[in-house]
Short mmCIF file of C-alpha atoms and ligand atoms in Angstrom, two decimals:
data_model
loop_
_atom_site.label_atom_id
_atom_site.label_comp_id
_atom_site.label_asym_id
_atom_site.label_seq_id
_atom_site.Cartn_x
_atom_site.Cartn_y
_atom_site.Cartn_z
CA MET A 144 38.82 -29.01 14.22
CA ALA A 145 38.31 -27.98 10.59
CA ALA A 146 34.72 -29.18 10.75
CA VAL A 147 34.09 -27.05 13.82
CA ALA A 148 35.31 -23.95 12.03
CA MET A 149 32.95 -24.48 9.10
CA SER A 150 29.46 -22.96 9.07
CA SER A 151 26.61 -25.15 7.88
CA GLY A 152 26.32 -22.89 4.83
CA VAL A 153 29.91 -23.61 3.90
CA ALA A 154 29.34 -27.30 4.55
CA LEU A 155 26.39 -27.27 2.15
CA LYS A 156 28.28 -25.39 -0.53
CA GLN A 157 31.03 -28.00 -0.37
CA GLY A 158 28.47 -30.76 -0.75
CA VAL A 159 28.83 -32.08 2.80
CA SER A 160 25.40 -33.25 3.80
CA LEU A 161 24.97 -32.52 7.48
CA ALA A 162 21.77 -31.42 9.15
CA GLN A 163 22.21 -28.40 11.45
CA SER A 164 21.65 -30.49 14.59
CA GLU A 165 24.08 -33.21 13.48
CA PHE A 166 26.65 -30.55 12.70
CA ARG A 167 26.34 -28.90 16.09
CA GLY A 168 26.37 -32.38 17.61
CA ASN A 169 29.74 -32.96 15.96
CA ALA A 170 31.01 -29.66 17.27
CA LEU A 171 29.99 -30.62 20.76
CA ARG A 172 31.82 -33.91 20.58
CA GLN A 173 35.07 -31.94 20.19
CA GLN A 174 34.70 -30.60 23.75
CA GLN A 175 36.46 -32.06 26.79
CA PRO A 176 34.33 -34.66 28.63
CA GLY A 177 32.10 -33.01 31.17
CA ALA A 178 32.48 -29.53 29.67
CA ALA A 179 30.11 -29.98 26.75
CA ALA A 180 26.79 -29.27 28.41
CA SER A 181 27.88 -25.95 29.89
CA ARG A 182 29.48 -24.79 26.63
CA VAL A 183 26.63 -25.35 24.23
CA GLN A 184 26.08 -21.65 23.53
CA ASN A 185 29.79 -20.87 23.09
CA VAL A 186 30.16 -23.68 20.62
CA SER A 187 27.35 -22.53 18.35
CA PHE A 188 28.60 -18.93 18.48
CA ALA A 189 32.14 -20.09 17.60
CA VAL A 190 30.77 -22.00 14.63
CA ARG A 191 28.98 -18.94 13.31
CA ALA A 192 31.88 -16.58 14.06
CA ALA A 193 34.12 -18.73 11.91
CA GLY A 194 31.72 -18.39 9.00
CA TYR A 195 29.96 -15.25 7.90
CA THR A 196 29.92 -12.95 10.94
CA ASP A 197 32.08 -10.16 9.51
CA GLU A 198 30.25 -10.27 6.20
CA LEU A 199 26.84 -10.21 7.93
CA ILE A 200 27.79 -7.13 9.91
CA ALA A 201 29.15 -5.42 6.79
CA THR A 202 25.99 -6.23 4.80
CA ALA A 203 23.64 -5.01 7.54
CA ASN A 204 25.59 -1.76 7.79
CA LYS A 205 25.54 -1.27 4.02
CA VAL A 206 21.76 -1.60 3.98
CA ALA A 207 21.50 0.78 6.93
CA THR A 208 23.26 3.71 5.27
CA LYS A 209 22.31 7.34 5.74
CA GLY A 210 19.44 8.54 3.58
CA ARG A 211 18.64 5.08 2.24
CA GLY A 212 16.13 2.33 2.93
CA ILE A 213 14.67 -0.86 1.48
CA MET A 214 12.26 -1.30 -1.41
CA ALA A 215 10.06 -4.29 -0.56
CA MET A 216 8.94 -5.94 -3.82
CA ASP A 217 8.62 -9.48 -2.51
CA GLU A 218 4.92 -10.07 -3.01
CA SER A 219 4.16 -13.76 -3.53
CA ASN A 220 2.67 -14.56 -6.94
CA ALA A 221 -0.82 -14.52 -5.43
CA THR A 222 -0.35 -11.09 -3.82
CA CYS A 223 1.38 -9.67 -6.89
CA GLY A 224 -1.69 -10.87 -8.80
CA LEU A 225 -3.89 -8.68 -6.58
CA ARG A 226 -1.68 -5.67 -7.29
CA LEU A 227 -1.79 -6.33 -11.04
CA ALA A 228 -5.56 -6.88 -10.93
CA SER A 229 -5.95 -3.42 -9.36
CA ILE A 230 -4.76 -1.94 -12.69
CA GLY A 231 -6.62 -4.46 -14.86
CA LEU A 232 -3.70 -6.80 -15.67
CA ASP A 233 -3.66 -10.61 -15.62
CA ASN A 234 -1.36 -12.39 -13.19
CA THR A 235 1.05 -13.81 -15.78
CA GLU A 236 4.80 -14.28 -15.41
CA ALA A 237 5.31 -11.78 -18.25
CA ASN A 238 3.30 -9.09 -16.43
CA ARG A 239 5.12 -9.72 -13.14
CA GLN A 240 8.43 -9.53 -15.02
CA ALA A 241 7.47 -6.25 -16.73
CA TYR A 242 6.46 -4.70 -13.42
CA ARG A 243 9.54 -5.86 -11.51
CA GLN A 244 11.79 -4.79 -14.38
CA LEU A 245 10.28 -1.30 -14.20
CA LEU A 246 11.07 -1.13 -10.48
CA VAL A 247 14.64 -2.45 -10.48
CA SER A 248 15.79 -0.50 -13.53
CA THR A 249 14.64 2.93 -12.33
CA PRO A 250 17.63 5.19 -13.07
CA GLY A 251 19.17 6.72 -9.95
CA LEU A 252 17.16 4.58 -7.52
CA GLY A 253 20.30 3.50 -5.65
CA GLU A 254 20.71 7.00 -4.26
CA TYR A 255 17.71 6.39 -2.00
CA ILE A 256 17.39 2.61 -1.90
CA SER A 257 20.10 0.36 -0.44
CA GLY A 258 18.35 -3.01 -0.64
CA ALA A 259 15.45 -4.66 -2.47
CA ILE A 260 13.52 -7.64 -1.09
CA LEU A 261 12.62 -10.02 -3.91
CA PHE A 262 10.29 -12.97 -4.27
CA GLU A 263 12.07 -16.17 -5.38
CA GLU A 264 10.80 -15.81 -8.95
CA THR A 265 12.55 -12.43 -9.34
CA LEU A 266 15.83 -13.64 -7.80
CA TYR A 267 16.17 -16.11 -10.68
CA GLN A 268 14.50 -13.97 -13.37
CA ASN A 269 15.95 -12.01 -16.29
CA THR A 270 14.71 -8.74 -17.72
CA THR A 271 13.15 -8.82 -21.19
CA ASP A 272 16.57 -7.92 -22.63
CA GLY A 273 18.19 -10.93 -21.00
CA LYS A 274 19.94 -9.32 -18.03
CA LYS A 275 19.58 -10.84 -14.57
CA MET A 276 17.28 -8.68 -12.41
CA ILE A 277 19.84 -8.93 -9.59
CA ASP A 278 22.58 -7.59 -11.88
CA VAL A 279 20.39 -4.61 -12.73
CA LEU A 280 20.02 -3.98 -8.99
CA ALA A 281 23.77 -4.33 -8.47
CA ASP A 282 24.42 -1.80 -11.26
CA ASN A 283 22.16 0.57 -9.32
CA GLY A 284 24.13 -0.07 -6.08
CA ILE A 285 21.23 -2.00 -4.52
CA ILE A 286 21.75 -5.20 -2.50
CA PRO A 287 19.31 -8.02 -3.32
CA GLY A 288 17.39 -9.73 -0.52
CA ILE A 289 14.92 -12.59 -0.56
CA LYS A 290 11.64 -13.43 1.13
CA VAL A 291 12.16 -16.88 2.67
CA ASP A 292 9.01 -17.50 4.70
CA LYS A 293 6.33 -19.73 3.23
CA GLY A 294 3.37 -17.71 4.40
CA LEU A 295 0.80 -17.81 7.18
CA VAL A 296 -1.48 -20.67 8.20
CA PRO A 297 -3.98 -21.03 11.07
CA LEU A 298 -2.39 -21.64 14.46
CA THR A 299 -4.37 -24.52 15.87
CA GLY A 300 -5.22 -24.21 19.55
CA SER A 301 -5.19 -20.40 19.41
CA ASN A 302 -7.88 -17.75 19.11
CA ASN A 303 -8.07 -17.82 15.29
CA GLU A 304 -4.48 -16.56 15.09
CA SER A 305 -1.82 -17.62 12.60
CA TRP A 306 1.75 -18.83 12.44
CA CYS A 307 4.39 -18.57 9.77
CA GLN A 308 5.71 -21.61 7.90
CA GLY A 309 9.09 -22.09 6.23
CA LEU A 310 11.69 -23.56 8.60
CA ASP A 311 11.81 -27.00 6.93
CA GLY A 312 14.59 -27.00 4.34
CA LEU A 313 15.48 -23.38 5.15
CA ALA A 314 19.22 -24.11 5.56
CA SER A 315 19.57 -25.49 2.05
CA ARG A 316 17.29 -22.83 0.54
CA THR A 317 19.26 -19.99 2.15
CA ALA A 318 22.56 -21.53 1.00
CA ALA A 319 21.20 -21.62 -2.56
CA TYR A 320 19.90 -18.02 -2.35
CA TYR A 321 23.32 -16.85 -1.16
CA LYS A 322 24.92 -18.62 -4.11
CA GLN A 323 22.50 -16.82 -6.43
CA GLY A 324 23.52 -13.44 -4.99
CA ALA A 325 21.06 -12.66 -2.19
CA ARG A 326 22.69 -11.14 0.89
CA PHE A 327 19.75 -10.61 3.22
CA ALA A 328 16.42 -12.28 3.92
CA LYS A 329 12.95 -11.52 5.20
CA TRP A 330 10.49 -13.53 7.31
CA ARG A 331 7.15 -11.89 8.05
CA THR A 332 4.94 -13.27 10.75
CA VAL A 333 1.91 -11.47 12.15
CA ILE A 334 0.29 -10.73 15.49
CA SER A 335 -3.38 -9.79 15.70
CA ILE A 336 -4.44 -7.53 18.57
CA PRO A 337 -8.22 -8.12 18.30
CA ASN A 338 -7.66 -11.91 18.42
CA GLY A 339 -5.67 -11.77 21.63
CA PRO A 340 -2.82 -11.92 21.10
CA THR A 341 -2.46 -15.17 23.03
CA GLU A 342 0.82 -16.16 24.70
CA LEU A 343 0.86 -19.13 22.33
CA ALA A 344 0.77 -16.91 19.23
CA ILE A 345 3.46 -14.56 20.55
CA THR A 346 5.76 -17.42 21.59
CA GLU A 347 5.33 -19.19 18.26
CA ALA A 348 5.99 -15.98 16.30
CA ALA A 349 9.09 -15.10 18.33
CA TRP A 350 10.56 -18.60 18.30
CA GLY A 351 10.01 -18.97 14.54
CA LEU A 352 11.74 -15.64 13.89
CA ALA A 353 14.69 -16.62 16.08
CA ARG A 354 15.20 -20.01 14.40
CA TYR A 355 14.90 -18.36 10.98
CA ALA A 356 17.43 -15.67 11.97
CA SER A 357 19.92 -18.23 13.21
CA ILE A 358 19.65 -20.35 10.06
CA CYS A 359 20.02 -17.30 7.80
CA GLN A 360 23.14 -16.13 9.62
CA ASP A 361 24.71 -19.58 9.33
CA ASN A 362 24.25 -19.31 5.59
CA GLY A 363 25.46 -15.75 5.03
CA LEU A 364 22.14 -13.90 4.85
CA VAL A 365 21.32 -10.97 7.15
CA PRO A 366 17.87 -11.77 8.57
CA ILE A 367 15.22 -9.06 8.62
CA VAL A 368 13.17 -9.84 11.71
CA GLU A 369 9.54 -8.88 11.07
CA PRO A 370 6.80 -9.57 13.60
CA GLU A 371 4.09 -7.40 12.04
CA ILE A 372 1.51 -6.21 14.54
CA LEU A 373 -1.50 -5.84 12.29
CA LEU A 374 -3.41 -2.57 12.11
CA ASP A 375 -6.74 -4.44 12.41
CA GLY A 376 -8.84 -3.38 15.40
CA GLU A 377 -10.47 -0.50 17.19
CA HIS A 378 -7.95 -0.33 20.04
CA GLY A 379 -6.08 2.86 20.94
CA ILE A 380 -2.34 3.53 20.71
CA ASP A 381 -1.69 2.53 24.35
CA ARG A 382 -2.94 -0.99 23.68
CA THR A 383 -0.64 -1.26 20.63
CA LEU A 384 2.27 -0.10 22.79
CA GLU A 385 1.53 -2.79 25.36
CA VAL A 386 1.34 -5.57 22.76
CA ALA A 387 4.40 -4.38 20.81
CA SER A 388 6.44 -4.29 24.03
CA ARG A 389 5.43 -7.86 24.86
CA VAL A 390 6.19 -9.10 21.35
CA TRP A 391 9.64 -7.47 21.07
CA SER A 392 10.64 -8.61 24.52
CA ARG A 393 9.90 -12.19 23.54
CA VAL A 394 11.59 -11.83 20.13
CA PHE A 395 14.85 -10.58 21.66
CA TYR A 396 14.78 -13.24 24.35
CA PHE A 397 14.63 -16.00 21.75
CA LEU A 398 17.11 -14.29 19.40
CA ALA A 399 19.61 -14.31 22.28
CA GLU A 400 18.78 -17.91 23.21
CA ASN A 401 19.54 -18.89 19.60
CA ASN A 402 22.92 -17.08 19.61
CA VAL A 403 21.89 -14.72 16.86
CA VAL A 404 24.52 -12.01 16.26
CA PHE A 405 22.60 -8.78 16.90
CA GLU A 406 25.09 -6.71 14.87
CA GLY A 407 24.15 -8.78 11.81
CA ILE A 408 20.36 -8.44 11.82
CA LEU A 409 17.85 -5.80 10.71
CA LEU A 410 14.40 -5.24 12.20
CA LYS A 411 11.17 -4.56 10.38
CA PRO A 412 8.64 -3.44 12.99
CA SER A 413 5.21 -1.95 12.63
CA MET A 414 4.97 1.59 13.92
CA VAL A 415 3.06 1.98 17.18
CA THR A 416 -0.25 3.50 16.04
CA PRO A 417 -3.92 3.19 17.02
CA GLY A 418 -5.84 0.33 15.36
CA ALA A 419 -7.23 1.13 11.90
CA GLY A 420 -10.76 1.28 13.33
CA CYS A 421 -9.94 3.53 16.29
CA PRO A 422 -11.73 6.90 15.99
CA GLU A 423 -8.95 8.70 17.84
CA ARG A 424 -6.07 9.17 15.39
CA ALA A 425 -2.47 9.92 16.39
CA SER A 426 -0.22 12.68 15.02
CA PRO A 427 3.18 11.74 13.52
CA GLU A 428 4.81 13.19 16.66
CA LYS A 429 2.78 10.91 18.90
CA VAL A 430 3.44 7.85 16.71
CA ALA A 431 7.17 8.69 16.80
CA GLU A 432 7.18 9.15 20.57
CA TYR A 433 5.39 5.86 21.27
CA THR A 434 7.32 3.86 18.69
CA LEU A 435 10.75 5.11 19.74
CA ASN A 436 10.01 4.72 23.45
CA MET A 437 8.95 1.13 22.88
CA LEU A 438 11.99 0.33 20.71
CA LYS A 439 14.49 2.01 23.05
CA ARG A 440 13.19 -0.16 25.88
CA ARG A 441 13.43 -3.38 23.89
CA VAL A 442 16.09 -3.16 21.14
CA PRO A 443 19.83 -3.14 21.95
CA PRO A 444 21.91 -0.42 20.28
CA SER A 445 24.07 -3.11 18.64
CA VAL A 446 21.29 -3.66 16.08
CA PRO A 447 22.35 -1.60 13.04
CA GLY A 448 19.01 -0.77 11.45
CA ILE A 449 15.29 -0.48 12.04
CA MET A 450 13.47 -0.56 8.72
CA PHE A 451 9.74 0.01 9.22
CA LEU A 452 6.94 -1.61 7.24
CA SER A 453 4.09 0.63 6.05
CA GLY A 454 1.27 -1.79 6.92
CA GLY A 455 -1.55 -0.05 5.01
CA GLN A 456 -0.74 3.57 5.93
CA SER A 457 -0.96 6.02 3.05
CA GLU A 458 2.28 6.86 1.28
CA VAL A 459 2.40 10.33 2.85
CA GLU A 460 1.44 9.10 6.36
CA ALA A 461 4.23 6.48 6.33
CA THR A 462 6.73 9.14 5.24
CA LEU A 463 5.54 11.73 7.79
CA ASN A 464 5.78 9.19 10.63
CA LEU A 465 9.30 8.19 9.60
CA ASN A 466 10.30 11.84 9.36
CA ALA A 467 9.00 12.48 12.89
CA MET A 468 11.13 9.60 14.19
CA ASN A 469 14.28 11.16 12.76
CA GLN A 470 14.03 14.59 14.40
CA SER A 471 16.75 13.67 16.89
CA PRO A 472 19.52 11.05 16.89
CA ASN A 473 18.58 7.41 17.52
CA PRO A 474 20.74 4.50 18.67
CA TRP A 475 20.12 2.75 15.33
CA HIS A 476 19.56 3.77 11.70
CA VAL A 477 15.79 4.40 11.52
CA SER A 478 14.49 3.94 8.00
CA PHE A 479 11.92 2.27 5.75
CA SER A 480 11.27 -1.08 4.11
CA TYR A 481 7.99 -0.22 2.46
CA ALA A 482 6.07 -2.15 -0.16
CA ARG A 483 2.67 -0.47 -0.46
CA ALA A 484 3.90 2.99 0.58
CA LEU A 485 6.52 2.95 -2.20
CA GLN A 486 4.62 1.16 -4.95
CA ASN A 487 1.07 2.46 -4.90
CA SER A 488 1.51 5.58 -7.07
CA VAL A 489 3.92 3.67 -9.30
CA LEU A 490 1.33 1.04 -10.18
CA LYS A 491 -1.37 3.62 -10.77
CA THR A 492 0.91 5.62 -13.05
CA TRP A 493 2.13 2.59 -15.00
CA LYS A 494 -1.29 0.98 -15.68
CA GLY A 495 0.54 -1.79 -17.53
CA GLN A 496 1.31 0.48 -20.53
CA PRO A 497 4.88 0.52 -21.92
CA GLU A 498 4.56 4.24 -22.73
CA ASN A 499 3.99 4.95 -18.99
CA VAL A 500 7.15 3.20 -17.74
CA GLU A 501 9.21 6.38 -17.56
CA ALA A 502 6.50 8.30 -15.69
CA ALA A 503 6.03 5.36 -13.30
CA GLN A 504 9.77 5.25 -12.60
CA LYS A 505 9.64 8.98 -11.86
CA ALA A 506 6.79 8.31 -9.41
CA LEU A 507 8.96 5.69 -7.69
CA LEU A 508 11.82 8.17 -7.43
CA VAL A 509 9.48 10.75 -5.88
CA ARG A 510 8.47 8.30 -3.11
CA ALA A 511 11.99 6.96 -2.63
CA LYS A 512 13.39 10.48 -2.33
CA ALA A 513 10.63 11.55 0.08
CA ASN A 514 11.47 8.61 2.35
CA SER A 515 15.18 9.26 1.99
CA LEU A 516 14.55 12.81 3.25
CA ALA A 517 12.42 11.39 6.08
CA GLN A 518 15.33 9.13 7.03
CA ILE A 519 17.40 12.23 7.71
CA GLY A 520 14.43 14.11 9.23
CA LYS A 521 14.13 16.67 6.43
CA TYR A 522 10.88 15.75 4.65
CA SER A 523 8.06 18.21 4.02
CA GLU A 524 4.57 17.21 2.91
CA GLU A 525 4.28 20.27 0.68
CA GLY A 526 3.29 19.52 -2.90
CA GLU A 527 2.32 15.87 -2.28
CA ALA A 528 -0.51 14.60 -4.50
CA GLU A 529 -3.92 13.89 -2.89
CA GLU A 530 -3.63 10.32 -4.21
CA ALA A 531 -0.55 9.72 -2.05
CA LYS A 532 -2.61 10.58 1.05
CA GLN A 533 -5.11 7.74 0.55
CA GLY A 534 -4.78 4.95 3.14
CA MET A 535 -4.26 1.41 1.86
CA PHE A 536 -5.37 -0.63 4.85
CA VAL A 537 -7.04 -3.94 3.97
CA SER A 538 -7.99 -6.33 6.75
CA GLY A 539 -6.12 -9.65 6.62
CA TYR A 540 -3.54 -8.48 4.06
CA THR A 541 -0.89 -11.12 3.31
CA TYR A 542 2.31 -11.30 1.31
P1 13P B 760 4.10 -2.95 3.55
O1 13P B 760 5.01 -1.76 3.57
O2 13P B 760 3.18 -2.95 2.37
O3 13P B 760 3.39 -3.16 4.85
O4 13P B 760 5.07 -4.20 3.33
C1 13P B 760 5.51 -4.97 4.36
C2 13P B 760 6.30 -6.14 3.93
O5 13P B 760 6.57 -7.00 4.72
C3 13P B 760 6.81 -6.24 2.55
O6 13P B 760 8.01 -6.96 2.53
#
């Protein structure tokens, strides 16, 4: 019975080499003859409940705390290179380290930021003065998370759509990330409206997210579930609502089928907006109304937090939309997990110059505080720089 009570993450940490399916197979063999087939779902839930369930719920609730959100700084080396190139810097490990060090060591950041999503390099990296980046985050009261997907590739048999890789070896990778100090994870897959979306692409995206979420929970990491509906396209807001509703319905169906504990996940949706090329723009109030209606019809209240991505909106637009969503109480914590909408002014202020680090950290605090106020519905656009109102949409953007 001891083996049944052990999660696969625990098994890995103790050096027991069992594939997930073999492990569940073992668990099933403990059942009474004839009862096994009908108890499959109970068995896998019991296995997880004996492992990390309480900790997962506690972690998710710590990330989803009032007035705080997530700083996404998990750009792959290639994407980080594009960010550095925008301020004339080479994509070297030293430059990535200097930039990430600036972000994580911003004094007082933990007042507004509860979690930071890292790329693998940063999870294992030190600052220039020899301190682990994750310890600097911990000193700031920020929980480290880790991007675990392996990026997007073409989905053969679809209408030029893509799917997200990374399930192979995910159990052992997540066990190692937990050991290193990560407590939550992120998997970003995308859905393109102009390219369909086909049923194949939606099913693949939802199934991949559900398998990822299940594996993360077995290994102690709270999964952030992120099916990004890309801004590309000339469609209006009603079309986005229709697609988002279809996608989230499928995602929750497969999350349930995979016995994912809803209390121990976080969501990272796109806001429901018109396509980037649609001439008819939507006010923050309209975006809030559409987005919240869609989520209330699809997301159970047991989910602790909804942490939006910014997706190419300007810094101010992303903050205004979040603020509009927090004008009345919601069933879940409604907050942010922005990359571009937190980092854009920071990069432009820093310019790679050591003498600009302090000013860049102040710029980060300005954005983090603005979004913190938006999380409690008390943000005002007054005094925002023109720069922060510039959209950042780029077609085909990847992480
Ligand atoms: P953006 O806020 O730039 O869309 O980032 C989304 C993301 O997935 C980063 O982790």
